[in-house]
Amino acid sequence: MIGTWALFGAVLVAGAPDAVARDFEAGNERALTGDVAQASALYRSILERGYEDADVYYNLGHVLEESAPLEAIIAYERGLSLDPGDAEARGNLDALRARFAPKAPARPEGTSDGGTFATTLRNVAPTAAWAAALLCLAAGLLSALRGPKGRGGAGLLLTAGLLALGWVALAVAFSPPERAVVTAASKLREGPDARFGVRGGVVAGETVRIEDRDGAFVEVRRLDGTSGWLQASSLAEI
């Protein structure tokens, strides 16, 4: 683990102000001596100053695994949103969630949180977005190649509109889903009000995808595909 701290320190120093780099190195030193309170305070201070970095989130999650497992899960998830390819962080997160929230819905074999959500994103809503993008861009380019002769301003507006719609659709296709970690066991309701019936429940530590918002409630989708409404106060967005 000493090598891991040193590696992350070197990565952060390369692009961070001196004060931030010093605090990061100091946090690593505190972590190696077992001073969790000081280490986590230093890592949080870096993040609060706006220097979000996957390595900082990784180290914060690492030092909080025993004393504050839920906060560690949130830290790992936020780090993975910046660096989805961090296999060590994902492995730590999986082990921590299995220990902290063993009743969370199981993922399909060979997938991870990021993979499940990415698959859902690509296979459901973005399918329409990709189709719209390709159709609009193709139509716009075809219209542009044929030229505006004989079509006047209306033809130019049509071409510009089709190209604009194509770019918007591409932006939708590439946009990542909003995700959050459940911070407290809650009832999953059928609508955005406490008077709606209960559809099920979620446990603290689960990662969910945000589908919609309505006042103090948020519609979420779990890893097993079920959805419902939770109070926004029971979620920590990633």
PDB file of C-alpha atoms in Angstrom:
ATOM      1  CA  MET A   1       0.000   0.000   0.000  1.00  0.00           C
ATOM      2  CA  ILE A   2       2.945   2.361   0.544  1.00  0.00           C
ATOM      3  CA  GLY A   3       3.726   2.175  -3.158  1.00  0.00           C
ATOM      4  CA  THR A   4       0.127   3.095  -3.978  1.00  0.00           C
ATOM      5  CA  TRP A   5       0.249   6.248  -1.861  1.00  0.00           C
ATOM      6  CA  ALA A   6       3.564   7.297  -3.428  1.00  0.00           C
ATOM      7  CA  LEU A   7       2.271   6.720  -6.962  1.00  0.00           C
ATOM      8  CA  PHE A   8      -0.865   8.767  -6.367  1.00  0.00           C
ATOM      9  CA  GLY A   9       1.170  11.539  -4.788  1.00  0.00           C
ATOM     10  CA  ALA A  10       3.361  11.787  -7.864  1.00  0.00           C
ATOM     11  CA  VAL A  11       0.354  11.920 -10.186  1.00  0.00           C
ATOM     12  CA  LEU A  12      -1.318  14.711  -8.267  1.00  0.00           C
ATOM     13  CA  VAL A  13       1.829  16.799  -7.871  1.00  0.00           C
ATOM     14  CA  ALA A  14       2.234  16.957 -11.643  1.00  0.00           C
ATOM     15  CA  GLY A  15      -0.829  19.147 -12.195  1.00  0.00           C
ATOM     16  CA  ALA A  16      -1.728  20.659  -8.836  1.00  0.00           C
ATOM     17  CA  PRO A  17      -0.694  23.887  -7.058  1.00  0.00           C
ATOM     18  CA  ASP A  18       2.089  23.462  -4.507  1.00  0.00           C
ATOM     19  CA  ALA A  19      -0.239  23.920  -1.514  1.00  0.00           C
ATOM     20  CA  VAL A  20      -2.612  21.240  -2.783  1.00  0.00           C
ATOM     21  CA  ALA A  21       0.232  18.840  -3.520  1.00  0.00           C
ATOM     22  CA  ARG A  22       1.687  19.392  -0.053  1.00  0.00           C
ATOM     23  CA  ASP A  23      -1.670  18.713   1.589  1.00  0.00           C
ATOM     24  CA  PHE A  24      -2.099  15.579  -0.476  1.00  0.00           C
ATOM     25  CA  GLU A  25       1.338  14.286   0.520  1.00  0.00           C
ATOM     26  CA  ALA A  26       0.637  15.203   4.145  1.00  0.00           C
ATOM     27  CA  GLY A  27      -2.645  13.290   3.961  1.00  0.00           C
ATOM     28  CA  ASN A  28      -0.805  10.265   2.613  1.00  0.00           C
ATOM     29  CA  GLU A  29       1.692  10.454   5.476  1.00  0.00           C
ATOM     30  CA  ARG A  30      -1.112  10.666   8.030  1.00  0.00           C
ATOM     31  CA  ALA A  31      -2.871   7.743   6.375  1.00  0.00           C
ATOM     32  CA  LEU A  32       0.253   5.583   6.535  1.00  0.00           C
ATOM     33  CA  THR A  33       0.560   6.257  10.263  1.00  0.00           C
ATOM     34  CA  GLY A  34      -3.090   5.367  10.853  1.00  0.00           C
ATOM     35  CA  ASP A  35      -4.262   8.914  11.596  1.00  0.00           C
ATOM     36  CA  VAL A  36      -7.571   8.593   9.764  1.00  0.00           C
ATOM     37  CA  ALA A  37      -9.084  11.836  11.076  1.00  0.00           C
ATOM     38  CA  GLN A  38      -6.218  14.047   9.903  1.00  0.00           C
ATOM     39  CA  ALA A  39      -5.772  12.195   6.618  1.00  0.00           C
ATOM     40  CA  SER A  40      -9.448  12.405   5.687  1.00  0.00           C
ATOM     41  CA  ALA A  41      -9.574  16.076   6.728  1.00  0.00           C
ATOM     42  CA  LEU A  42      -6.663  16.882   4.407  1.00  0.00           C
ATOM     43  CA  TYR A  43      -8.199  14.986   1.480  1.00  0.00           C
ATOM     44  CA  ARG A  44     -11.564  16.680   2.022  1.00  0.00           C
ATOM     45  CA  SER A  45      -9.915  20.100   2.162  1.00  0.00           C
ATOM     46  CA  ILE A  46      -8.412  19.482  -1.273  1.00  0.00           C
ATOM     47  CA  LEU A  47     -11.790  18.516  -2.717  1.00  0.00           C
ATOM     48  CA  GLU A  48     -13.521  21.474  -1.056  1.00  0.00           C
ATOM     49  CA  ARG A  49     -11.078  23.803  -2.787  1.00  0.00           C
ATOM     50  CA  GLY A  50     -12.304  22.500  -6.122  1.00  0.00           C
ATOM     51  CA  TYR A  51      -9.423  20.149  -6.972  1.00  0.00           C
ATOM     52  CA  GLU A  52     -11.414  17.032  -7.714  1.00  0.00           C
ATOM     53  CA  ASP A  53      -9.097  14.154  -8.516  1.00  0.00           C
ATOM     54  CA  ALA A  54      -9.722  10.417  -8.753  1.00  0.00           C
ATOM     55  CA  ASP A  55      -6.635   9.704  -6.624  1.00  0.00           C
ATOM     56  CA  VAL A  56      -7.830  11.971  -3.836  1.00  0.00           C
ATOM     57  CA  TYR A  57     -11.209  10.239  -3.833  1.00  0.00           C
ATOM     58  CA  TYR A  58      -9.472   6.843  -3.849  1.00  0.00           C
ATOM     59  CA  ASN A  59      -7.309   7.681  -0.839  1.00  0.00           C
ATOM     60  CA  LEU A  60     -10.257   9.234   0.999  1.00  0.00           C
ATOM     61  CA  GLY A  61     -12.295   6.106   0.411  1.00  0.00           C
ATOM     62  CA  HIS A  62      -9.397   3.933   1.530  1.00  0.00           C
ATOM     63  CA  VAL A  63      -8.894   5.662   4.875  1.00  0.00           C
ATOM     64  CA  LEU A  64     -12.639   5.735   5.611  1.00  0.00           C
ATOM     65  CA  GLU A  65     -13.367   2.053   4.910  1.00  0.00           C
ATOM     66  CA  GLU A  66     -13.394   1.049   8.585  1.00  0.00           C
ATOM     67  CA  SER A  67     -14.588   4.215  10.336  1.00  0.00           C
ATOM     68  CA  ALA A  68     -17.165   5.464   7.805  1.00  0.00           C
ATOM     69  CA  PRO A  69     -17.919   2.790   5.184  1.00  0.00           C
ATOM     70  CA  LEU A  70     -20.833   4.670   3.637  1.00  0.00           C
ATOM     71  CA  GLU A  71     -18.678   7.760   3.061  1.00  0.00           C
ATOM     72  CA  ALA A  72     -15.997   5.468   1.633  1.00  0.00           C
ATOM     73  CA  ILE A  73     -18.493   4.075  -0.882  1.00  0.00           C
ATOM     74  CA  ILE A  74     -19.435   7.604  -1.958  1.00  0.00           C
ATOM     75  CA  ALA A  75     -15.768   8.569  -2.292  1.00  0.00           C
ATOM     76  CA  TYR A  76     -14.947   5.508  -4.400  1.00  0.00           C
ATOM     77  CA  GLU A  77     -17.980   6.109  -6.631  1.00  0.00           C
ATOM     78  CA  ARG A  78     -17.032   9.741  -7.198  1.00  0.00           C
ATOM     79  CA  GLY A  79     -13.483   8.731  -7.989  1.00  0.00           C
ATOM     80  CA  LEU A  80     -14.699   6.140 -10.486  1.00  0.00           C
ATOM     81  CA  SER A  81     -16.877   8.742 -12.181  1.00  0.00           C
ATOM     82  CA  LEU A  82     -13.616  10.570 -12.952  1.00  0.00           C
ATOM     83  CA  ASP A  83     -11.574   7.443 -13.745  1.00  0.00           C
ATOM     84  CA  PRO A  84     -13.889   4.522 -14.656  1.00  0.00           C
ATOM     85  CA  GLY A  85     -10.912   2.337 -15.532  1.00  0.00           C
ATOM     86  CA  ASP A  86      -9.478   2.244 -12.003  1.00  0.00           C
ATOM     87  CA  ALA A  87      -9.742  -1.505 -11.364  1.00  0.00           C
ATOM     88  CA  GLU A  88      -8.319  -1.275  -7.836  1.00  0.00           C
ATOM     89  CA  ALA A  89     -10.881   1.327  -6.770  1.00  0.00           C
ATOM     90  CA  ARG A  90     -13.678  -0.737  -8.288  1.00  0.00           C
ATOM     91  CA  GLY A  91     -12.468  -3.859  -6.529  1.00  0.00           C
ATOM     92  CA  ASN A  92     -12.309  -2.037  -3.198  1.00  0.00           C
ATOM     93  CA  LEU A  93     -15.790  -0.662  -3.775  1.00  0.00           C
ATOM     94  CA  ASP A  94     -17.227  -4.083  -4.583  1.00  0.00           C
ATOM     95  CA  ALA A  95     -15.662  -5.620  -1.474  1.00  0.00           C
ATOM     96  CA  LEU A  96     -16.826  -2.739   0.697  1.00  0.00           C
ATOM     97  CA  ARG A  97     -20.373  -2.810  -0.610  1.00  0.00           C
ATOM     98  CA  ALA A  98     -20.587  -6.574  -0.123  1.00  0.00           C
ATOM     99  CA  ARG A  99     -19.582  -6.089   3.516  1.00  0.00           C
ATOM    100  CA  PHE A 100     -21.552  -2.942   4.165  1.00  0.00           C
ATOM    101  CA  ALA A 101     -24.754  -3.673   2.243  1.00  0.00           C
ATOM    102  CA  PRO A 102     -24.968  -7.419   1.569  1.00  0.00           C
ATOM    103  CA  LYS A 103     -28.671  -7.121   0.691  1.00  0.00           C
ATOM    104  CA  ALA A 104     -28.067  -4.826  -2.273  1.00  0.00           C
ATOM    105  CA  PRO A 105     -29.268  -6.311  -5.601  1.00  0.00           C
ATOM    106  CA  ALA A 106     -26.638  -8.447  -7.261  1.00  0.00           C
ATOM    107  CA  ARG A 107     -25.091  -7.401 -10.546  1.00  0.00           C
ATOM    108  CA  PRO A 108     -24.970  -9.720 -13.539  1.00  0.00           C
ATOM    109  CA  GLU A 109     -21.730 -11.707 -13.565  1.00  0.00           C
ATOM    110  CA  GLY A 110     -18.813  -9.890 -15.142  1.00  0.00           C
ATOM    111  CA  THR A 111     -20.292  -6.397 -14.797  1.00  0.00           C
ATOM    112  CA  SER A 112     -19.740  -3.494 -12.439  1.00  0.00           C
ATOM    113  CA  ASP A 113     -21.744  -0.452 -11.417  1.00  0.00           C
ATOM    114  CA  GLY A 114     -20.260   1.643 -14.200  1.00  0.00           C
ATOM    115  CA  GLY A 115     -20.684  -1.150 -16.713  1.00  0.00           C
ATOM    116  CA  THR A 116     -24.306  -1.794 -15.789  1.00  0.00           C
ATOM    117  CA  PHE A 117     -25.260   1.849 -16.052  1.00  0.00           C
ATOM    118  CA  ALA A 118     -23.256   2.343 -19.219  1.00  0.00           C
ATOM    119  CA  THR A 119     -24.976  -0.638 -20.807  1.00  0.00           C
ATOM    120  CA  THR A 120     -28.396   0.675 -19.815  1.00  0.00           C
ATOM    121  CA  LEU A 121     -27.493   4.097 -21.152  1.00  0.00           C
ATOM    122  CA  ARG A 122     -26.378   2.751 -24.516  1.00  0.00           C
ATOM    123  CA  ASN A 123     -29.125   0.217 -25.002  1.00  0.00           C
ATOM    124  CA  VAL A 124     -32.217   2.145 -23.951  1.00  0.00           C
ATOM    125  CA  ALA A 125     -32.477   5.925 -24.305  1.00  0.00           C
ATOM    126  CA  PRO A 126     -29.358   6.484 -26.412  1.00  0.00           C
ATOM    127  CA  THR A 127     -30.555   4.084 -29.075  1.00  0.00           C
ATOM    128  CA  ALA A 128     -33.118   6.659 -30.107  1.00  0.00           C
ATOM    129  CA  ALA A 129     -30.573   9.440 -29.687  1.00  0.00           C
ATOM    130  CA  TRP A 130     -28.074   7.725 -31.978  1.00  0.00           C
ATOM    131  CA  ALA A 131     -30.751   7.033 -34.581  1.00  0.00           C
ATOM    132  CA  ALA A 132     -31.933  10.634 -34.482  1.00  0.00           C
ATOM    133  CA  ALA A 133     -28.360  11.904 -34.686  1.00  0.00           C
ATOM    134  CA  LEU A 134     -27.510   9.803 -37.723  1.00  0.00           C
ATOM    135  CA  LEU A 135     -30.732  10.608 -39.547  1.00  0.00           C
ATOM    136  CA  CYS A 136     -30.505  14.348 -38.893  1.00  0.00           C
ATOM    137  CA  LEU A 137     -26.829  14.580 -39.770  1.00  0.00           C
ATOM    138  CA  ALA A 138     -27.283  12.523 -42.936  1.00  0.00           C
ATOM    139  CA  ALA A 139     -30.276  14.566 -44.026  1.00  0.00           C
ATOM    140  CA  GLY A 140     -28.493  17.797 -43.207  1.00  0.00           C
ATOM    141  CA  LEU A 141     -25.359  16.835 -45.107  1.00  0.00           C
ATOM    142  CA  LEU A 142     -27.387  15.631 -48.087  1.00  0.00           C
ATOM    143  CA  SER A 143     -29.291  18.887 -48.118  1.00  0.00           C
ATOM    144  CA  ALA A 144     -26.049  20.852 -47.934  1.00  0.00           C
ATOM    145  CA  LEU A 145     -24.467  18.865 -50.776  1.00  0.00           C
ATOM    146  CA  ARG A 146     -27.452  19.480 -53.022  1.00  0.00           C
ATOM    147  CA  GLY A 147     -26.966  23.184 -52.413  1.00  0.00           C
ATOM    148  CA  PRO A 148     -29.461  25.943 -51.714  1.00  0.00           C
ATOM    149  CA  LYS A 149     -30.214  26.659 -55.352  1.00  0.00           C
ATOM    150  CA  GLY A 150     -33.914  27.056 -55.876  1.00  0.00           C
ATOM    151  CA  ARG A 151     -34.701  26.641 -52.188  1.00  0.00           C
ATOM    152  CA  GLY A 152     -33.847  30.082 -50.867  1.00  0.00           C
ATOM    153  CA  GLY A 153     -33.670  30.862 -47.166  1.00  0.00           C
ATOM    154  CA  ALA A 154     -36.049  28.068 -46.204  1.00  0.00           C
ATOM    155  CA  GLY A 155     -33.636  25.491 -47.614  1.00  0.00           C
ATOM    156  CA  LEU A 156     -30.717  26.940 -45.679  1.00  0.00           C
ATOM    157  CA  LEU A 157     -32.744  26.974 -42.476  1.00  0.00           C
ATOM    158  CA  LEU A 158     -33.752  23.355 -43.026  1.00  0.00           C
ATOM    159  CA  THR A 159     -30.127  22.308 -43.521  1.00  0.00           C
ATOM    160  CA  ALA A 160     -28.954  24.209 -40.458  1.00  0.00           C
ATOM    161  CA  GLY A 161     -31.820  22.832 -38.386  1.00  0.00           C
ATOM    162  CA  LEU A 162     -31.116  19.236 -39.340  1.00  0.00           C
ATOM    163  CA  LEU A 163     -27.425  19.584 -38.555  1.00  0.00           C
ATOM    164  CA  ALA A 164     -28.199  21.251 -35.214  1.00  0.00           C
ATOM    165  CA  LEU A 165     -30.638  18.494 -34.274  1.00  0.00           C
ATOM    166  CA  GLY A 166     -28.000  15.923 -35.171  1.00  0.00           C
ATOM    167  CA  TRP A 167     -25.437  17.507 -32.874  1.00  0.00           C
ATOM    168  CA  VAL A 168     -27.969  17.757 -30.031  1.00  0.00           C
ATOM    169  CA  ALA A 169     -28.840  14.080 -30.436  1.00  0.00           C
ATOM    170  CA  LEU A 170     -25.152  13.165 -30.356  1.00  0.00           C
ATOM    171  CA  ALA A 171     -24.741  15.159 -27.139  1.00  0.00           C
ATOM    172  CA  VAL A 172     -27.611  13.204 -25.578  1.00  0.00           C
ATOM    173  CA  ALA A 173     -26.104   9.910 -26.708  1.00  0.00           C
ATOM    174  CA  PHE A 174     -22.746  10.731 -25.146  1.00  0.00           C
ATOM    175  CA  SER A 175     -24.038  12.301 -21.922  1.00  0.00           C
ATOM    176  CA  PRO A 176     -23.402  10.097 -18.862  1.00  0.00           C
ATOM    177  CA  PRO A 177     -26.313   9.153 -16.584  1.00  0.00           C
ATOM    178  CA  GLU A 178     -26.753  10.908 -13.262  1.00  0.00           C
ATOM    179  CA  ARG A 179     -26.013   8.521 -10.426  1.00  0.00           C
ATOM    180  CA  ALA A 180     -26.218   8.630  -6.646  1.00  0.00           C
ATOM    181  CA  VAL A 181     -25.440   6.543  -3.577  1.00  0.00           C
ATOM    182  CA  VAL A 182     -28.256   5.801  -1.137  1.00  0.00           C
ATOM    183  CA  THR A 183     -27.246   7.218   2.252  1.00  0.00           C
ATOM    184  CA  ALA A 184     -30.024   5.667   4.352  1.00  0.00           C
ATOM    185  CA  ALA A 185     -32.321   2.662   4.007  1.00  0.00           C
ATOM    186  CA  SER A 186     -35.506   4.014   2.425  1.00  0.00           C
ATOM    187  CA  LYS A 187     -38.860   2.992   0.995  1.00  0.00           C
ATOM    188  CA  LEU A 188     -39.123   3.023  -2.773  1.00  0.00           C
ATOM    189  CA  ARG A 189     -42.487   4.597  -3.615  1.00  0.00           C
ATOM    190  CA  GLU A 190     -44.695   4.518  -6.693  1.00  0.00           C
ATOM    191  CA  GLY A 191     -44.788   8.317  -6.997  1.00  0.00           C
ATOM    192  CA  PRO A 192     -43.140  11.537  -5.748  1.00  0.00           C
ATOM    193  CA  ASP A 193     -45.009  11.808  -2.457  1.00  0.00           C
ATOM    194  CA  ALA A 194     -44.991  10.004   0.879  1.00  0.00           C
ATOM    195  CA  ARG A 195     -48.662   9.108   0.327  1.00  0.00           C
ATOM    196  CA  PHE A 196     -47.884   6.869  -2.644  1.00  0.00           C
ATOM    197  CA  GLY A 197     -47.710   3.133  -2.134  1.00  0.00           C
ATOM    198  CA  VAL A 198     -44.449   1.389  -1.343  1.00  0.00           C
ATOM    199  CA  ARG A 199     -42.940  -0.519  -4.252  1.00  0.00           C
ATOM    200  CA  GLY A 200     -39.966  -1.889  -2.343  1.00  0.00           C
ATOM    201  CA  GLY A 201     -36.944  -0.705  -0.458  1.00  0.00           C
ATOM    202  CA  VAL A 202     -33.322   0.280  -0.909  1.00  0.00           C
ATOM    203  CA  VAL A 203     -30.423  -0.176   1.473  1.00  0.00           C
ATOM    204  CA  ALA A 204     -27.698   2.282   2.361  1.00  0.00           C
ATOM    205  CA  GLY A 205     -24.689   1.988   0.105  1.00  0.00           C
ATOM    206  CA  GLU A 206     -26.574   1.103  -3.088  1.00  0.00           C
ATOM    207  CA  THR A 207     -25.748   2.970  -6.260  1.00  0.00           C
ATOM    208  CA  VAL A 208     -28.782   4.043  -8.281  1.00  0.00           C
ATOM    209  CA  ARG A 209     -29.380   5.953 -11.494  1.00  0.00           C
ATOM    210  CA  ILE A 210     -31.399   9.178 -11.351  1.00  0.00           C
ATOM    211  CA  GLU A 211     -34.309   9.122 -13.797  1.00  0.00           C
ATOM    212  CA  ASP A 212     -36.397  12.169 -12.856  1.00  0.00           C
ATOM    213  CA  ARG A 213     -36.967  14.804 -10.179  1.00  0.00           C
ATOM    214  CA  ASP A 214     -40.121  16.213  -8.639  1.00  0.00           C
ATOM    215  CA  GLY A 215     -39.795  18.566  -5.689  1.00  0.00           C
ATOM    216  CA  ALA A 216     -38.211  16.792  -2.733  1.00  0.00           C
ATOM    217  CA  PHE A 217     -38.391  13.410  -4.472  1.00  0.00           C
ATOM    218  CA  VAL A 218     -36.179  11.727  -7.059  1.00  0.00           C
ATOM    219  CA  GLU A 219     -37.085   8.829  -9.317  1.00  0.00           C
ATOM    220  CA  VAL A 220     -34.296   6.257  -9.330  1.00  0.00           C
ATOM    221  CA  ARG A 221     -33.511   2.977 -11.052  1.00  0.00           C
ATOM    222  CA  ARG A 222     -31.703   0.219  -9.172  1.00  0.00           C
ATOM    223  CA  LEU A 223     -29.090  -2.132 -10.575  1.00  0.00           C
ATOM    224  CA  ASP A 224     -31.681  -4.886 -10.904  1.00  0.00           C
ATOM    225  CA  GLY A 225     -33.793  -2.645 -13.148  1.00  0.00           C
ATOM    226  CA  THR A 226     -36.567  -1.791 -10.665  1.00  0.00           C
ATOM    227  CA  SER A 227     -37.449   1.857 -10.232  1.00  0.00           C
ATOM    228  CA  GLY A 228     -39.340   4.107  -7.849  1.00  0.00           C
ATOM    229  CA  TRP A 229     -39.250   7.400  -5.996  1.00  0.00           C
ATOM    230  CA  LEU A 230     -37.053   8.318  -3.018  1.00  0.00           C
ATOM    231  CA  GLN A 231     -36.649  11.491  -1.010  1.00  0.00           C
ATOM    232  CA  ALA A 232     -33.720  13.476  -2.381  1.00  0.00           C
ATOM    233  CA  SER A 233     -32.351  13.845   1.154  1.00  0.00           C
ATOM    234  CA  SER A 234     -31.585  10.110   1.218  1.00  0.00           C
ATOM    235  CA  LEU A 235     -29.193  10.333  -1.742  1.00  0.00           C
ATOM    236  CA  ALA A 236     -25.629  11.562  -2.270  1.00  0.00           C
ATOM    237  CA  GLU A 237     -25.141  12.381  -5.929  1.00  0.00           C
ATOM    238  CA  ILE A 238     -21.946  11.173  -7.560  1.00  0.00           C
TER     239      ILE A 238
END
